[in-house]
mmCIF file of C-alpha atoms in Angstrom:
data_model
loop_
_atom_site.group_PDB
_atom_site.id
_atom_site.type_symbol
_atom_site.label_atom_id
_atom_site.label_comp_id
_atom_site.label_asym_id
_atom_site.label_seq_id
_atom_site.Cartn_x
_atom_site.Cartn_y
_atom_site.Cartn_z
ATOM 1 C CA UNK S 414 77.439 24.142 158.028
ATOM 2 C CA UNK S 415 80.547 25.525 159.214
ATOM 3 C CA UNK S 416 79.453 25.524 162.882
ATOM 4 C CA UNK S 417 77.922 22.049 162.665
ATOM 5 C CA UNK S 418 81.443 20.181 161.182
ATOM 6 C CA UNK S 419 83.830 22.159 163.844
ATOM 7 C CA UNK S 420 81.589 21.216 166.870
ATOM 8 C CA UNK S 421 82.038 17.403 165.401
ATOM 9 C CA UNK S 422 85.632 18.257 164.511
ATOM 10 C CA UNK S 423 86.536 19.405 168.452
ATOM 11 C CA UNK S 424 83.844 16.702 169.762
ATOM 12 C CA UNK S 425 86.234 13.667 168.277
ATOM 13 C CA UNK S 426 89.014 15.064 169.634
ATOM 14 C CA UNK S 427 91.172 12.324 171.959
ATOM 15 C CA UNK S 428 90.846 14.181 174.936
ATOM 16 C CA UNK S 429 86.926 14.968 174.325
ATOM 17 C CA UNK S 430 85.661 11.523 172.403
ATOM 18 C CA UNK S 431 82.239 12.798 172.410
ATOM 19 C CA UNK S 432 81.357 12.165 168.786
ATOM 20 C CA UNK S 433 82.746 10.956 165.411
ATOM 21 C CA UNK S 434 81.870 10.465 161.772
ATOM 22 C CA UNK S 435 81.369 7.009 161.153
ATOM 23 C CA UNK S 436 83.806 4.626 160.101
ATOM 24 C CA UNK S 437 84.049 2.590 157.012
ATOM 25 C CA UNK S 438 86.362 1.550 154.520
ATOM 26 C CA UNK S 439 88.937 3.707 153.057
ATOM 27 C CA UNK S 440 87.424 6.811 154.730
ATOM 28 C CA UNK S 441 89.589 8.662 156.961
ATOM 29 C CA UNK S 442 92.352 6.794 157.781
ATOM 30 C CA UNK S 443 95.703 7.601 157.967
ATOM 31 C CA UNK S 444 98.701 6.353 155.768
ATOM 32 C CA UNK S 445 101.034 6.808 158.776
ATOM 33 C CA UNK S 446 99.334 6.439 162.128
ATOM 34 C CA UNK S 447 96.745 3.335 162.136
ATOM 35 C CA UNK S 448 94.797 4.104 165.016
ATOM 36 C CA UNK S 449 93.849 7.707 163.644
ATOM 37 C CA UNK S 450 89.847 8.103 162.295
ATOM 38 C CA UNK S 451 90.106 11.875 160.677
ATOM 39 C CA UNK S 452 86.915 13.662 160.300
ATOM 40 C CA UNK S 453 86.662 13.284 156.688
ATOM 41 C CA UNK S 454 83.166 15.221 155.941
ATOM 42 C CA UNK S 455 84.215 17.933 158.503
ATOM 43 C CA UNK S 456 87.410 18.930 157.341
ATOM 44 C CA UNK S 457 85.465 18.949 153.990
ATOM 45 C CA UNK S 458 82.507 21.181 155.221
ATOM 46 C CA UNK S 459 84.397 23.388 156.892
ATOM 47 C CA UNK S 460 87.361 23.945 153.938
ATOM 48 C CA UNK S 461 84.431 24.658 151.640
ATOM 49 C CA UNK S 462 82.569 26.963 154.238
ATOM 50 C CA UNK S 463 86.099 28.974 154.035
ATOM 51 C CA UNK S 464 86.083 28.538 150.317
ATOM 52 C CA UNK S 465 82.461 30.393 150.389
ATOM 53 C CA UNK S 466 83.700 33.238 152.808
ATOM 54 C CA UNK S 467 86.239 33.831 150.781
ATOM 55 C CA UNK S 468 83.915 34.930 146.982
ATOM 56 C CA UNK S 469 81.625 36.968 149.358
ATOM 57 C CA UNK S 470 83.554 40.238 149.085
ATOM 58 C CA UNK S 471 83.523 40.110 145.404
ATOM 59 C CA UNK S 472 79.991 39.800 145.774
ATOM 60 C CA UNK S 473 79.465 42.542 147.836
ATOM 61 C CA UNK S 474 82.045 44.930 146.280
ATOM 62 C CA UNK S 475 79.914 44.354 143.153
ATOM 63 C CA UNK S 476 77.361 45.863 144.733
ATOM 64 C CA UNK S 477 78.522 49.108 144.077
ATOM 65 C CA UNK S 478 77.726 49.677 140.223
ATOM 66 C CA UNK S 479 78.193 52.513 138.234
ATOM 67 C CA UNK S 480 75.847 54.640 136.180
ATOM 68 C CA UNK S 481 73.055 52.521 134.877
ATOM 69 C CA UNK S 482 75.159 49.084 133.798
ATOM 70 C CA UNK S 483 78.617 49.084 135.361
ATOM 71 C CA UNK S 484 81.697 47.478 133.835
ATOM 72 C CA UNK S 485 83.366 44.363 136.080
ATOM 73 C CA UNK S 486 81.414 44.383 138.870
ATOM 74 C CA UNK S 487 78.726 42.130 137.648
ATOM 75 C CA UNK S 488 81.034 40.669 135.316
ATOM 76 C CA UNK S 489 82.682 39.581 138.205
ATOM 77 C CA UNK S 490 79.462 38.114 140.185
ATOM 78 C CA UNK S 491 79.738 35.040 137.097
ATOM 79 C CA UNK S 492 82.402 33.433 138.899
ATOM 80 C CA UNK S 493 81.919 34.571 142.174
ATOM 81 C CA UNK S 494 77.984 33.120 142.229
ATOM 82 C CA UNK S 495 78.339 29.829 141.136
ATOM 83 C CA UNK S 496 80.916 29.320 142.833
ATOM 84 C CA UNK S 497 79.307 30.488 146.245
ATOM 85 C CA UNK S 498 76.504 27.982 145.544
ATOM 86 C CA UNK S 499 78.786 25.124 144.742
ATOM 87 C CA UNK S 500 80.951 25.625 147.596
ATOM 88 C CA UNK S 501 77.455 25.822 149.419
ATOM 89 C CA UNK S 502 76.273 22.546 148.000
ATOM 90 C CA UNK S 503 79.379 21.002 149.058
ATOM 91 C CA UNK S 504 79.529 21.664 152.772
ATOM 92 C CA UNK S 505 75.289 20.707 152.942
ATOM 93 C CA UNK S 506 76.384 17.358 151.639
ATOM 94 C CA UNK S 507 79.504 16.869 153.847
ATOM 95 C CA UNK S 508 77.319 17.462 156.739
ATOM 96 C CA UNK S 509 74.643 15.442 155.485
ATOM 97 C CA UNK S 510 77.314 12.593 155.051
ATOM 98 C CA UNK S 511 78.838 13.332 158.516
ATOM 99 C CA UNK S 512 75.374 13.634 160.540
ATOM 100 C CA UNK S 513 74.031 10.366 158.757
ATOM 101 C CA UNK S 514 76.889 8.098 160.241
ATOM 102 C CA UNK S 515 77.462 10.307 163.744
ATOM 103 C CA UNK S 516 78.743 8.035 166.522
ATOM 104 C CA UNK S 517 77.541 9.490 169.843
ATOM 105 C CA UNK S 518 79.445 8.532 173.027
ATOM 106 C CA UNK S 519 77.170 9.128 175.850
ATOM 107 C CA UNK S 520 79.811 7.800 178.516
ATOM 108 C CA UNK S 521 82.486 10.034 177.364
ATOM 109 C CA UNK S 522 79.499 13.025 177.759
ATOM 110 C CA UNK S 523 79.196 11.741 181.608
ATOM 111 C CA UNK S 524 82.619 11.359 181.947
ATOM 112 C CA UNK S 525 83.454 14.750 180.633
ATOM 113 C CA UNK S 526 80.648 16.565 183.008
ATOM 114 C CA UNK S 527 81.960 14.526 186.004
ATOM 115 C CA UNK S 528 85.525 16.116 185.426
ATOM 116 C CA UNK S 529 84.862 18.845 187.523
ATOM 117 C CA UNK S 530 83.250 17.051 190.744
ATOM 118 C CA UNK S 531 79.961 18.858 189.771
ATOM 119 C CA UNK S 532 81.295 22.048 189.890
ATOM 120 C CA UNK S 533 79.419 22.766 186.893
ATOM 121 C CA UNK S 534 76.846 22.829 188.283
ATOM 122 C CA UNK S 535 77.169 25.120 190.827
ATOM 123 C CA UNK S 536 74.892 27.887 189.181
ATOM 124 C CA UNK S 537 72.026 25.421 189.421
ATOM 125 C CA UNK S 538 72.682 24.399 192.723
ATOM 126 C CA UNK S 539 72.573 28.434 193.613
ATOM 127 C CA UNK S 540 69.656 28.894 191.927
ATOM 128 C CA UNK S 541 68.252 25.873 194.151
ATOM 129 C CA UNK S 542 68.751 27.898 197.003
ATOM 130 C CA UNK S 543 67.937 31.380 196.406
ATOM 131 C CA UNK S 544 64.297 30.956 196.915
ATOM 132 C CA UNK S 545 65.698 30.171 200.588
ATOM 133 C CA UNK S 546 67.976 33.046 201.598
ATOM 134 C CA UNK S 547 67.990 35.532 198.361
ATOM 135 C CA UNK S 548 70.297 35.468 195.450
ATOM 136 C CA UNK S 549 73.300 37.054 196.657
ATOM 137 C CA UNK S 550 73.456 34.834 200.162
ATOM 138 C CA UNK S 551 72.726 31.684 197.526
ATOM 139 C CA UNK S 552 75.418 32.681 195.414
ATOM 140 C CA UNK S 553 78.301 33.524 198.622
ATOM 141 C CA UNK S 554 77.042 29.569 200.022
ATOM 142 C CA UNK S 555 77.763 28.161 197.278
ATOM 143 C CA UNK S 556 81.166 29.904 196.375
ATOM 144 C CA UNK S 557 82.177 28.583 200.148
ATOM 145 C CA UNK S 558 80.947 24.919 199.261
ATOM 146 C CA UNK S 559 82.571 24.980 196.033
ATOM 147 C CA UNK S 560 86.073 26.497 197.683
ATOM 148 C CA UNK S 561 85.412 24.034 200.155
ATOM 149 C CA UNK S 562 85.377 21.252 197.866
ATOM 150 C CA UNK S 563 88.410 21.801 195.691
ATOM 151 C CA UNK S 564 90.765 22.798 198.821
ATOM 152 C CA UNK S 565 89.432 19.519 200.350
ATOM 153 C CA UNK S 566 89.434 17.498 197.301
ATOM 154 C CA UNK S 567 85.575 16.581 197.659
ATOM 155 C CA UNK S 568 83.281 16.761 194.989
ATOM 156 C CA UNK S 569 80.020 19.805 195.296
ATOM 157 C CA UNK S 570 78.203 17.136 196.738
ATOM 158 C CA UNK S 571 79.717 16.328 199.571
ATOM 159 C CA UNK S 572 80.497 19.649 200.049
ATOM 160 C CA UNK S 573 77.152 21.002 200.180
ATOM 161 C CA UNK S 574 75.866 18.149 202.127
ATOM 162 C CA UNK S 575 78.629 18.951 204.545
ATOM 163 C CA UNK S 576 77.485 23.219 204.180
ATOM 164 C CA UNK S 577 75.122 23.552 207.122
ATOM 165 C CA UNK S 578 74.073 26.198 205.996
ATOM 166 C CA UNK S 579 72.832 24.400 202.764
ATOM 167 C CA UNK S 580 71.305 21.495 204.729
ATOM 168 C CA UNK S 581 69.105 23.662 206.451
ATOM 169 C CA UNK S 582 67.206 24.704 203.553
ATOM 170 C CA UNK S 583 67.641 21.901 200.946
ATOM 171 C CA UNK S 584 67.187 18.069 201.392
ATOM 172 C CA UNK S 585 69.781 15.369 200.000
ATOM 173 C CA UNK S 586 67.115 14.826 197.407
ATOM 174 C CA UNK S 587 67.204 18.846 196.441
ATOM 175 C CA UNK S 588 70.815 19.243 196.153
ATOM 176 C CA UNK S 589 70.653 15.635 194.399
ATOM 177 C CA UNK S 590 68.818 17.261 192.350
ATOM 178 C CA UNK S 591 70.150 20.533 191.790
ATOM 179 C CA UNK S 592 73.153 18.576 190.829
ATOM 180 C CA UNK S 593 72.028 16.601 188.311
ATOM 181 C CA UNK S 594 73.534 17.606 184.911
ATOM 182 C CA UNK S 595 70.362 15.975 183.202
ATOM 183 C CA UNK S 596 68.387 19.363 184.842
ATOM 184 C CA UNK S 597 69.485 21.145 181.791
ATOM 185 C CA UNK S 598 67.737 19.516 179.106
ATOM 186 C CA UNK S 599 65.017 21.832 179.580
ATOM 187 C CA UNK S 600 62.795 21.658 176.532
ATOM 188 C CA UNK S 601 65.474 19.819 174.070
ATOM 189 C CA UNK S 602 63.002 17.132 173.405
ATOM 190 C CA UNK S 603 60.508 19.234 172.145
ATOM 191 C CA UNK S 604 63.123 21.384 169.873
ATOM 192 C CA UNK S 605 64.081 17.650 168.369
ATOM 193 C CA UNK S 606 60.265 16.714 168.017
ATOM 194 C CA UNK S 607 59.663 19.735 165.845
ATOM 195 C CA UNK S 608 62.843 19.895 164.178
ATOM 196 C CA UNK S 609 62.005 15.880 163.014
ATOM 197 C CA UNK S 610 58.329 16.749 162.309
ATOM 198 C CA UNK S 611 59.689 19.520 159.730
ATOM 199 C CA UNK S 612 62.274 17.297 158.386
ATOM 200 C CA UNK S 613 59.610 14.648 157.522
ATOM 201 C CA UNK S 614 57.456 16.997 155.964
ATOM 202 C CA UNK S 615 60.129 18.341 153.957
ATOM 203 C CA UNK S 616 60.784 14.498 153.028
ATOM 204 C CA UNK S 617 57.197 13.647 151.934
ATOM 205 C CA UNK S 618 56.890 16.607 149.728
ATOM 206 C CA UNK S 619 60.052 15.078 147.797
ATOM 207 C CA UNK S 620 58.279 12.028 148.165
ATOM 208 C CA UNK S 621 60.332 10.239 150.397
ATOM 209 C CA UNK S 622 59.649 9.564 153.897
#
């Protein structure tokens, strides 16, 4: 849950504006600055994550009993239990809270990947071409385009289409290609498929969906 509300947490930052918990009335503003959304069900999730981190040593310390019924260790676990589930229950419903009203901001996700001039994806592009001349001659071509590209001021693109030596084993189309963030999907639709097929069947033995 933890990992979940930071990632939204960092992803609404200003400078990122990737994603946000969704607004509505009289959640998350602030009394003194009123352009600021704060991430509400994150900063929950995550306090009660720390909350839950911090009862597990009592927990495990009472693991350690003495003779055949111990005194205070699992004397201890009454507090320490309960209280690990309900700071458990909390963050689930945070993040339940938080993913059911997550804005997405797909042009901020293209701008972001476009900051570098496709830099980024210079592994892919290398990759692209080590079929062609081996791995280590893929990788020292493409650490030339990419030098070549931030002394010159040109994005990868250009500067591979300008490499001759990357033009004469990979069409506009490959390094196109090669170059396109999108390439890294890979099998993400599938993962959502079956992680939505096991959420509905979850839902319909509750009787729900």
């Amino acid at each position: 849950m933890a990992k979940i509300a930071d990632d939204v947490a960092l992803l609404s930052q200003t400078e990122v504006d990737e994603a946000s918990e969704g607004a509505a009335p009289g959640k998350g503003g602030s009394s003194a600055m009123p352009q600021k959304h704060n991430p509400v069900d994150a900063t929950g999730a995550i306090a009660s994550a720390r909350l839950a981190v911090g009862v597990v040593p009592v927990i495990l310390s009472a693991m350690a009993q003495e003779h055949e019924r111990a005194v205070g260790g699992w004397q201890a676990e009454w507090a320490a239990i309960p209280g690990l589930f309900r700071f458990t229950a909390s963050a689930v419903e945070r993040v339940r809270g938080m993913i059911g009203g997550l804005q997405i901001e797909p042009a901020h996700m293209r701008a972001n990947l476009a900051l570098t001039g496709g830099l980024i994806m210079a592994e892919s592009l290398t990759m692209a071409l080590a079929p062609h001349v081996g791995r280590p001659e893929a990788h020292r071509i493409v650490q030339a385009a990419c030098d070549d590209a931030i002394r010159s001021g040109m994005n990868l693109r250009q500067a591979a289409l300008a490499d001759a030596q990357v033009r004469a084993h990979l069409s506009p189309e490959e390094i196109d290609r090669a170059l396109d963030p999108g390439g890294y999907l890979g099998s993400t639709d599938t993962f959502i498929d079956r992680a939505l097929a096991s959420y509905r069947e979850v839902e319909s033995s509750r009787g729900g969906v």
